[in-house]
mmCIF file of C-alpha atoms (C1' of nucleotides) in Angstrom:
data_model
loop_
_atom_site.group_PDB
_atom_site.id
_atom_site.type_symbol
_atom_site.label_atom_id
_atom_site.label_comp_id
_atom_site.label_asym_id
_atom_site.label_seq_id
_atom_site.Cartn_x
_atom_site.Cartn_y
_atom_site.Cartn_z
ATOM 1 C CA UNK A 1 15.850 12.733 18.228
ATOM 2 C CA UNK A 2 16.278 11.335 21.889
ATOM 3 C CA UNK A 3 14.770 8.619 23.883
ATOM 4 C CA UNK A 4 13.833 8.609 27.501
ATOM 5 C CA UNK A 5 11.630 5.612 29.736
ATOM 6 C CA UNK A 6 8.712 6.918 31.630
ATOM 7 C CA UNK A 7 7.327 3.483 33.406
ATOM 8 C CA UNK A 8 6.619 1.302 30.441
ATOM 9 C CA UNK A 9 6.476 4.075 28.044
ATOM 10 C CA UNK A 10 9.023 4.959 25.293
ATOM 11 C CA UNK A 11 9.000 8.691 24.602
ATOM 12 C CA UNK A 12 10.489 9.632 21.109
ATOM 13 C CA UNK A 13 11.609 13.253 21.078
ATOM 14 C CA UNK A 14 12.181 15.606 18.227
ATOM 15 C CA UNK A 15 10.282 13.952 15.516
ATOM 16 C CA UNK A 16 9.683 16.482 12.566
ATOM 17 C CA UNK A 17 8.141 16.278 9.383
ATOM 18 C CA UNK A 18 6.318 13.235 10.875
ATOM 19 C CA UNK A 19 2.479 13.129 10.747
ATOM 20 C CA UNK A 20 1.507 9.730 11.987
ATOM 21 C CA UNK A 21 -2.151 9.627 11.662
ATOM 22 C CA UNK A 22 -1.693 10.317 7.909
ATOM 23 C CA UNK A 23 1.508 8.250 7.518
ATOM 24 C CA UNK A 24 -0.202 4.978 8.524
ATOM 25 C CA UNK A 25 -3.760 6.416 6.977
ATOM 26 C CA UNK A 26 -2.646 6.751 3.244
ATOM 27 C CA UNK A 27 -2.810 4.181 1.986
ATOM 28 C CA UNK A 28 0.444 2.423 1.670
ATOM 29 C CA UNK A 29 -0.045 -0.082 4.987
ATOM 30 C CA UNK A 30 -3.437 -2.264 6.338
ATOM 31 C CA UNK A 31 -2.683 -3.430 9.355
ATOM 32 C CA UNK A 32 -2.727 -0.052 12.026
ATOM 33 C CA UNK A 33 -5.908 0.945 13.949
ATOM 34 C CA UNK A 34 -6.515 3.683 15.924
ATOM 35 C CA UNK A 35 -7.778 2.757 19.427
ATOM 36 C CA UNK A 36 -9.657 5.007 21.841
ATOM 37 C CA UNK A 37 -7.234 6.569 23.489
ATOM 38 C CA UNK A 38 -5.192 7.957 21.077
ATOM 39 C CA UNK A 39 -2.925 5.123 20.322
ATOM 40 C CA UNK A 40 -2.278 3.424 16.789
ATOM 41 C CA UNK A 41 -1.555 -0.501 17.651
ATOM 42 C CA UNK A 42 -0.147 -2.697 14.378
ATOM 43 C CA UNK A 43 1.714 -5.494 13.573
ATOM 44 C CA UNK A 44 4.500 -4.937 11.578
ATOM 45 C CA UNK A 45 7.022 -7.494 10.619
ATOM 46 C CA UNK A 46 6.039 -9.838 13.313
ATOM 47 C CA UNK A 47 6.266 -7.232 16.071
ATOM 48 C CA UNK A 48 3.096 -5.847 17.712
ATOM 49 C CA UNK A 49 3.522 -2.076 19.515
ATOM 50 C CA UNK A 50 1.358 0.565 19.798
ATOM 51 C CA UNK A 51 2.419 3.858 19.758
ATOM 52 C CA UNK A 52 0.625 7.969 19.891
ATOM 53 C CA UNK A 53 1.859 11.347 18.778
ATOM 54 C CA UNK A 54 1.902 14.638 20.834
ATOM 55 C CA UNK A 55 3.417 17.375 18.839
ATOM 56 C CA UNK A 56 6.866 16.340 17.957
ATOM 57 C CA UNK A 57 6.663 13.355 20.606
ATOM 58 C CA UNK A 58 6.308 9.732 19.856
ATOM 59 C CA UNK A 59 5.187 7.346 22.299
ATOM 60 C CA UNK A 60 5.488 4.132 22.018
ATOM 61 C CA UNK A 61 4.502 1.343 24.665
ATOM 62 C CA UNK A 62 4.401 -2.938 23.764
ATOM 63 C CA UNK A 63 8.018 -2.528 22.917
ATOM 64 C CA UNK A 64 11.106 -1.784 24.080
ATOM 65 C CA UNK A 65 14.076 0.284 23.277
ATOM 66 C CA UNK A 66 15.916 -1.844 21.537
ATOM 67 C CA UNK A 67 12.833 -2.514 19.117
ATOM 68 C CA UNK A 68 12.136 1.229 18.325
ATOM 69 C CA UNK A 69 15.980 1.689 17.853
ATOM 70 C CA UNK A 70 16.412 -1.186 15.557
ATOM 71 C CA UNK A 71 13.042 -1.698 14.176
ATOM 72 C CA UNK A 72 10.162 1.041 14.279
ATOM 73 C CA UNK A 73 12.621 4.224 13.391
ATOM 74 C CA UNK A 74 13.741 2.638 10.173
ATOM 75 C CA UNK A 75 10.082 1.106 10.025
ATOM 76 C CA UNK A 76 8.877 4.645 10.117
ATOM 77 C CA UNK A 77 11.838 6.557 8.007
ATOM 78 C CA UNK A 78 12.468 8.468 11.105
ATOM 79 C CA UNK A 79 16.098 8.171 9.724
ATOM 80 C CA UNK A 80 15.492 9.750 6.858
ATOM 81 C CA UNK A 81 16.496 13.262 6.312
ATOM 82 C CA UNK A 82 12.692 14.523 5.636
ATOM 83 C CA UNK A 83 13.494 18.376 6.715
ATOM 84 C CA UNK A 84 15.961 17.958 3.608
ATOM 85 C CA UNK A 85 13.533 15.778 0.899
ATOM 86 C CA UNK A 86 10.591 18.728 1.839
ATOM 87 C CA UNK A 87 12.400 21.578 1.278
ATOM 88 C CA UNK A 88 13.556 20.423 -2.332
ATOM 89 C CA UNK A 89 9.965 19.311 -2.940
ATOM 90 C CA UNK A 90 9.068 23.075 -1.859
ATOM 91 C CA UNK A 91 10.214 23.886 -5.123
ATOM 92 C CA UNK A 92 7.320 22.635 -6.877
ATOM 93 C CA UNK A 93 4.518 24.957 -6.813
ATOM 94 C CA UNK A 94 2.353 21.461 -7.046
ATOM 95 C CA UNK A 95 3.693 19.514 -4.446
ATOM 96 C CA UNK A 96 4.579 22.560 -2.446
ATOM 97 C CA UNK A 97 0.634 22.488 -2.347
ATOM 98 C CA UNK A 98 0.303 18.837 -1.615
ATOM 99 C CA UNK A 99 2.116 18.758 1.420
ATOM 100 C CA UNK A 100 0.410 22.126 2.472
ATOM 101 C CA UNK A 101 -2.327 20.047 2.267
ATOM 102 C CA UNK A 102 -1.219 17.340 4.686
ATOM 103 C CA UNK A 103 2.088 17.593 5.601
ATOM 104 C CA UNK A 104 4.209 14.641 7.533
ATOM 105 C CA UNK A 105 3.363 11.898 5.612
ATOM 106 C CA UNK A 106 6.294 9.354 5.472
ATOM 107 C CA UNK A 107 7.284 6.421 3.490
ATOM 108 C CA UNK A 108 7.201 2.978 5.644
ATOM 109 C CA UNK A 109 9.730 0.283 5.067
ATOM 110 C CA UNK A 110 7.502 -2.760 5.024
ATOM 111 C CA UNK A 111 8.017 -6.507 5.186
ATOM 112 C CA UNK A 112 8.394 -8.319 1.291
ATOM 113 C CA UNK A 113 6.120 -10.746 1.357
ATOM 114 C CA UNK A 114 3.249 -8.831 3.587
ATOM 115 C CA UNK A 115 3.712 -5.789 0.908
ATOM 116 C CA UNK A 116 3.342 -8.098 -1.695
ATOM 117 C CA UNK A 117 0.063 -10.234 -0.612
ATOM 118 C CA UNK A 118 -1.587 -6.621 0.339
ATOM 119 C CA UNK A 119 -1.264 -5.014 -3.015
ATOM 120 C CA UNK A 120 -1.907 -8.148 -4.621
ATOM 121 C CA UNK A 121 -5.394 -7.688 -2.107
ATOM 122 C CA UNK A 122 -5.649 -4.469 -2.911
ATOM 123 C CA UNK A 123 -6.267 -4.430 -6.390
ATOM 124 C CA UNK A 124 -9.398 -3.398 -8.059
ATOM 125 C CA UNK A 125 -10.563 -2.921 -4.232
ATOM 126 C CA UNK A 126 -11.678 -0.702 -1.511
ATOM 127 C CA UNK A 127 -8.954 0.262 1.383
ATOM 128 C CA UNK A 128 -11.500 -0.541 4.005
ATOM 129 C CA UNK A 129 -12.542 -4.262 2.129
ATOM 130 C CA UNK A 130 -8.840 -4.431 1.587
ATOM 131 C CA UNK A 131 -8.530 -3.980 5.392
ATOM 132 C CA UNK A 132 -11.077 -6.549 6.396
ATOM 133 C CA UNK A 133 -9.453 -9.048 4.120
ATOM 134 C CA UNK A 134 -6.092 -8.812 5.380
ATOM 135 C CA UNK A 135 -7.453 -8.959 8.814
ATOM 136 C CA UNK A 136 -9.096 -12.055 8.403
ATOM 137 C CA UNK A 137 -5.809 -13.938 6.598
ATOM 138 C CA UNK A 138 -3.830 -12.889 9.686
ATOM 139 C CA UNK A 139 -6.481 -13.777 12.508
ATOM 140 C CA UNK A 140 -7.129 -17.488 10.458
ATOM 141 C CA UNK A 141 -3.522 -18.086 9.237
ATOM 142 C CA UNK A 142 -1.056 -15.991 11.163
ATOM 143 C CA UNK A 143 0.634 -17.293 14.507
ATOM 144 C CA UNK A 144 -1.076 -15.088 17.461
ATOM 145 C CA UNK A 145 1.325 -12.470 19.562
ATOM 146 C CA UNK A 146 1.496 -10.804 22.964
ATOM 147 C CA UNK A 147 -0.979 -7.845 22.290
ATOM 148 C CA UNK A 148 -4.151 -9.993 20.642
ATOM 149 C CA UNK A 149 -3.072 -9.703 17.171
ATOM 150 C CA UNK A 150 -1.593 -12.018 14.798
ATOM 151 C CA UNK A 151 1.362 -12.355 12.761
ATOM 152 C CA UNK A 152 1.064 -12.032 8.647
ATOM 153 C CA UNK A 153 0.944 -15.610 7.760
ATOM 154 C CA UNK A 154 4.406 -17.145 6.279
ATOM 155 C CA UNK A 155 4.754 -18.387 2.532
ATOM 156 C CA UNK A 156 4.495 -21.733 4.103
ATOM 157 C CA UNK A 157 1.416 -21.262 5.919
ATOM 158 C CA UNK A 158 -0.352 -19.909 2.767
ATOM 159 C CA UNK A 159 1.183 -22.642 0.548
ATOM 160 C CA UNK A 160 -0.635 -25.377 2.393
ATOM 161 C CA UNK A 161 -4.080 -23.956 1.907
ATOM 162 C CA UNK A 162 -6.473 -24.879 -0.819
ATOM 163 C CA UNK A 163 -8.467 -22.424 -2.489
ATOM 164 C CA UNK A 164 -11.607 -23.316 -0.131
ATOM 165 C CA UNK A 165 -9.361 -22.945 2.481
ATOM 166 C CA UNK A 166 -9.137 -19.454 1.685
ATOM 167 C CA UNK A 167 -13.364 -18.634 1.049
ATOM 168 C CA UNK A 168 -13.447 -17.243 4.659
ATOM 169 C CA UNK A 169 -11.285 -14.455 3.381
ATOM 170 C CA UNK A 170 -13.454 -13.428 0.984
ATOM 171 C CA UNK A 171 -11.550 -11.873 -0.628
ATOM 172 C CA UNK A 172 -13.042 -13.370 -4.532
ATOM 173 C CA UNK A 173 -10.657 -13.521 -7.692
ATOM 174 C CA UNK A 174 -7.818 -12.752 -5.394
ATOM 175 C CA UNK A 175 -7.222 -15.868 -3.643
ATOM 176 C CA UNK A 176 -5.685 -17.851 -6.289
ATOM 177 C CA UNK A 177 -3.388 -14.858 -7.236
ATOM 178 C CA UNK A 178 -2.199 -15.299 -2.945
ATOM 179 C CA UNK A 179 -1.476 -19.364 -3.227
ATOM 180 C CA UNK A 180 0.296 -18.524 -6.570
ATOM 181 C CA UNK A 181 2.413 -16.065 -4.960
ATOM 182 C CA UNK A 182 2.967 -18.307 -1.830
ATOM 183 C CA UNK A 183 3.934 -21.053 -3.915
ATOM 184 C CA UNK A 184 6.432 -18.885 -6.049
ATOM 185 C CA UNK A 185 7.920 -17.616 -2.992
ATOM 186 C CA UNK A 186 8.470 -20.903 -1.675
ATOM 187 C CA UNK A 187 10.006 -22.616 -3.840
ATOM 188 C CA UNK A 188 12.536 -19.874 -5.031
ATOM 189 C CA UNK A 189 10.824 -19.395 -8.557
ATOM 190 C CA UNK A 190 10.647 -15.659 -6.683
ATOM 191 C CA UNK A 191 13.531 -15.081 -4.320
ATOM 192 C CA UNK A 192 12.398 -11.744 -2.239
ATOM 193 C CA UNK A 193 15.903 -11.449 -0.584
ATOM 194 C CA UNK A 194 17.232 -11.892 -4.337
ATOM 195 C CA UNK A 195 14.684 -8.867 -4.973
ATOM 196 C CA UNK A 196 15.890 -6.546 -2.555
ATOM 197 C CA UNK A 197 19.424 -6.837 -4.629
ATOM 198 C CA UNK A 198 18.339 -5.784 -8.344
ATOM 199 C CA UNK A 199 17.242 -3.021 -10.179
ATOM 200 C CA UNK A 200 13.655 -1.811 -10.462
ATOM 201 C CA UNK A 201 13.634 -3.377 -13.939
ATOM 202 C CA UNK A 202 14.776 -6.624 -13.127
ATOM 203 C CA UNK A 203 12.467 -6.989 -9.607
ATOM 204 C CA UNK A 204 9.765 -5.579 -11.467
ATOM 205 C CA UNK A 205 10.227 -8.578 -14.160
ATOM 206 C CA UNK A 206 10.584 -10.931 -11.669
ATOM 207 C CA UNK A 207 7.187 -9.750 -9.603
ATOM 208 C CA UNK A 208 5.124 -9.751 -12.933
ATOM 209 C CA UNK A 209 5.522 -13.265 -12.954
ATOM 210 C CA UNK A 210 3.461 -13.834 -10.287
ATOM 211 C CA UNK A 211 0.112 -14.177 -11.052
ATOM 212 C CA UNK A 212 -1.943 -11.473 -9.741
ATOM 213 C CA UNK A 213 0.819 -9.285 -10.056
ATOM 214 C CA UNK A 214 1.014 -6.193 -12.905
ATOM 215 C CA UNK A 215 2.890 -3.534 -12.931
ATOM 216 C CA UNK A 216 0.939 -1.448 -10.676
ATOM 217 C CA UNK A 217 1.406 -3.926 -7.607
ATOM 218 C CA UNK A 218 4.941 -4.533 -8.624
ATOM 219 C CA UNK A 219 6.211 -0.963 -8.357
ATOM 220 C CA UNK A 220 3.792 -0.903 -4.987
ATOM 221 C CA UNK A 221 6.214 -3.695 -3.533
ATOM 222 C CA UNK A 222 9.192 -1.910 -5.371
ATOM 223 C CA UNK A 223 8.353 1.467 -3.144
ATOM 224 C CA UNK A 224 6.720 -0.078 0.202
ATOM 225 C CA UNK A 225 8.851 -2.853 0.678
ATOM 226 C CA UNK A 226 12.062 -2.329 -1.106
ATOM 227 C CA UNK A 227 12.578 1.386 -0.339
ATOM 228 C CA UNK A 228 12.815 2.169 -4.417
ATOM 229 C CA UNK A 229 12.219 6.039 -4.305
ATOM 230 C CA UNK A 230 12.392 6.832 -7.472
ATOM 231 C CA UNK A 231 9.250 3.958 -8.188
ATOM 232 C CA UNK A 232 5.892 5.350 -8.903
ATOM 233 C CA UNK A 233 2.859 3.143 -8.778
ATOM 234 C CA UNK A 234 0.862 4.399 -11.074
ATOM 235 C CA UNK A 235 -2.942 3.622 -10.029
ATOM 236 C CA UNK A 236 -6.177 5.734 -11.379
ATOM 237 C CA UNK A 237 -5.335 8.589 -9.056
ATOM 238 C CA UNK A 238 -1.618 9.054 -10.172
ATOM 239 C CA UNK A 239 -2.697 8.939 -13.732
ATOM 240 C CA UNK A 240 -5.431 12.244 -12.735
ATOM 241 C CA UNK A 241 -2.711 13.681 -11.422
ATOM 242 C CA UNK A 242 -0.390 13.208 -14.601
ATOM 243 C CA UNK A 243 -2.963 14.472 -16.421
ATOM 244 C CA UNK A 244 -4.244 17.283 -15.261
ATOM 245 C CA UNK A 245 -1.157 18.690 -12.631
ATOM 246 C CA UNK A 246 1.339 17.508 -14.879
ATOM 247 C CA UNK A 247 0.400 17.579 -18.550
ATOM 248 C CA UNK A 248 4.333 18.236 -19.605
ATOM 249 C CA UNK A 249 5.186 14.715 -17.014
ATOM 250 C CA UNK A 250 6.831 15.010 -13.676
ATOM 251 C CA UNK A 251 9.928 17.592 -13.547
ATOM 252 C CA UNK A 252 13.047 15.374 -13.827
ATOM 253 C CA UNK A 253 14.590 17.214 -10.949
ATOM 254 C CA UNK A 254 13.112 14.747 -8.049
ATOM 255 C CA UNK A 255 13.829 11.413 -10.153
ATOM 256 C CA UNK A 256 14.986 9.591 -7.199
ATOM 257 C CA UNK A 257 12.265 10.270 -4.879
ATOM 258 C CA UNK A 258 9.280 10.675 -6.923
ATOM 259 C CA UNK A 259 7.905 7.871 -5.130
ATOM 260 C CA UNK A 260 7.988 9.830 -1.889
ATOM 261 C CA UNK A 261 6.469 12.907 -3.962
ATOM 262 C CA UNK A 262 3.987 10.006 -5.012
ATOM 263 C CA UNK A 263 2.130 9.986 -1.732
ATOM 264 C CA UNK A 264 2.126 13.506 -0.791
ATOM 265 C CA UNK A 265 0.489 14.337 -4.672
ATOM 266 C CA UNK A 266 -1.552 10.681 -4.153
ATOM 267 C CA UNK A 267 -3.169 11.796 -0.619
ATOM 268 C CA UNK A 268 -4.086 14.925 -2.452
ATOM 269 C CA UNK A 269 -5.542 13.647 -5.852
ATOM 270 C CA UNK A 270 -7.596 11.412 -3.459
ATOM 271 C CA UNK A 271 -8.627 14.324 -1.593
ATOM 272 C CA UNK A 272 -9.757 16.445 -4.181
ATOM 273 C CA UNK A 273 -12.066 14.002 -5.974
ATOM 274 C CA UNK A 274 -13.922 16.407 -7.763
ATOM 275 C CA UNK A 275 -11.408 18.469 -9.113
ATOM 276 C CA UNK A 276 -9.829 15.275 -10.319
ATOM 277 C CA UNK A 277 -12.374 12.965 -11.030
ATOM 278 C CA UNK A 278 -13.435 13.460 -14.424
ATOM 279 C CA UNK A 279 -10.745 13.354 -17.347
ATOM 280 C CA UNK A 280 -7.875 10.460 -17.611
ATOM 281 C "C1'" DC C 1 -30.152 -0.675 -4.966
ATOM 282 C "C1'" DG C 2 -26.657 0.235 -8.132
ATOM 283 C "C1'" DC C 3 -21.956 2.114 -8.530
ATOM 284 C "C1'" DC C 4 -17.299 1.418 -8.105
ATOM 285 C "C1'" DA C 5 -12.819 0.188 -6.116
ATOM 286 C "C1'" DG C 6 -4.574 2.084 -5.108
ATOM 287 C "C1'" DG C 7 -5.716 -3.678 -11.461
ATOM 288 C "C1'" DT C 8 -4.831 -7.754 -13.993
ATOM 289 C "C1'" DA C 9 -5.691 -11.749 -17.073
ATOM 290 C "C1'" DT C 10 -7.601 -12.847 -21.123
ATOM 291 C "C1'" DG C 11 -9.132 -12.708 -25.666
ATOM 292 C "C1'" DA C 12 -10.143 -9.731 -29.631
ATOM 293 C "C1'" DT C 13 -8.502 -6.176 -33.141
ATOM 294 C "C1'" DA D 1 1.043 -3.443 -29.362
ATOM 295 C "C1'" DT D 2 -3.307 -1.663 -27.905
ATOM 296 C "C1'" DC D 3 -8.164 -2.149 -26.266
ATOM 297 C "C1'" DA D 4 -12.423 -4.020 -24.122
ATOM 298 C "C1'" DT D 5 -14.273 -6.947 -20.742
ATOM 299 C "C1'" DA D 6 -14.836 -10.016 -16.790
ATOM 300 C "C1'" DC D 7 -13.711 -10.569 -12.299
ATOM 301 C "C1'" DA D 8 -15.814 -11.595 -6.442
ATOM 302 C "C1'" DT D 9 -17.174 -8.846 -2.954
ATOM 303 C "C1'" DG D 10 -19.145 -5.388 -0.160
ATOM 304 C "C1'" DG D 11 -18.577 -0.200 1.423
ATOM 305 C "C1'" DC D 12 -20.898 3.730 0.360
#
DNA sequence: CGCCAGGTATGAT
DNA sequence: ATCATACATGGC
């Protein structure tokens, strides 16, 4: 990969195994829209871009070099040896299928506590309601940045609301799961930094104490946030999967990444409703 | 209009 | 331990 300028534009060159559409379409992030001309603008970490793919070209404008070097090629695991990952994958007449399906899809390395307040959103929800509800925190809570979006709001900024505070959200059962986890966070009861050091088993523990939080949006954290690999979330659509792809359980060979197998076999499940749909 | 959603807390066996 | 049910809301 190699980056030149052309006036205001950062052109990222060389970028395989890289489907962005799909990356930041599958579910694991809320925040990126696609705009009319072609571009995807987010917020991510406090950082607004907005950035297009031609072929195996990223472009990325709102930013600078030092931000894509730093920040959006580690956001995007464009560091990551995909060409590698795929080819073992290959060997798995399922998943070899799945990302024949829809290749490119990549695992993000999201911000702690934004992970954490999305897939505590997200459960028992719809992606698109779980969109409009995360939009709304940000535009009433979050501090506003160059490009007309807003930040995702801080522990503190959370803590200080009330539950009727939080009705414009909308966002039901869920709220008092949010000021639960913005208290936790803020007064060290959950250390995220502490997090990023332990085992699965130990952050997992320490998530599930948050109210709101299971095991499903635990390991979602685990994988999205903390870069845990070998973490599966396992919603209604991994379970299928399970099930009927993998009645004997997942081949031991991946271990460590079958959280990156998770989304390529997790975009397909979802894809393939009705082949799916039926048994659990 | 009902059905259901990238689940979890709660209370009952 | 395991199992059923309620849960707020609105996209489809």
């Amino acid at each position: 990969m190699r980056m030149i300028e052309q006036n205001e534009i950062f052109l990222l060159q060389g970028v395989s195994y890289f489907d962005l559409a799909r990356t930041l379409d599958c579910g694991q992030c809320f925040r990126w829209r696609l705009c009319d001309d072609g571009f995807w603008e987010g917020v991510a970490a406090g950082r607004f871009c907005r950035v297009r793919q031609r072929r195996s070209v990223l472009l990325f404008t709102d930013t600078d070099r030092q931000s894509i070097r730093d920040f959006w090629i580690p956001y995007f695991s464009l560091d990551v040896d995909y060409a590698a990952l795929c080819r073992d994958f290959r060997s798995d007449p399922v998943l070899a299928q799945a990302m024949d399906f829809a290749p490119g899809i990549r695992l993000l390395r999201q911000e702690p506590w934004e992970t954490l307040c999305s897939f505590i959103i997200s459960q028992n929800n719809h992606i698109p309601r779980i969109r409009g509800i995360i939009e709304r925190l940000c535009a009433l809570l979050g501090e506003p940045l160059p490009g007309g979006m807003s930040s995702f709001p801080s522990p503190e900024q959370l803590a200080r609301c009330t539950l009727e505070d939080l009705a414009p959200l909308r966002s039901g059962f869920r709220a008092k799961y949010l000021l639960d986890a913005a208290q936790k966070v803020l007064c060290g009861a959950v250390d995220l930094r502490a997090i990023g050091q332990m085992d699965p088993d130990a952050a997992r523990e320490k998530l599930t104490g948050i109210c709101g939080v299971g095991p499903k949006v635990a390991d979602c954290v685990l994988l999205y946030a903390y870069n845990r690999t070998q973490v599966v979330p396992m919603d209604v659509w991994m379970k299928r999967v399970l099930a009927v792809l993998y009645p004997d359980g997942f081949p031991k060979h991946f271990s460590p990444y079958w959280g990156i197998a998770q989304q390529f076999l997790f975009h397909y499940a979802r894809s393939h409703a009705g082949l799916l749909r039926a048994p659990l």
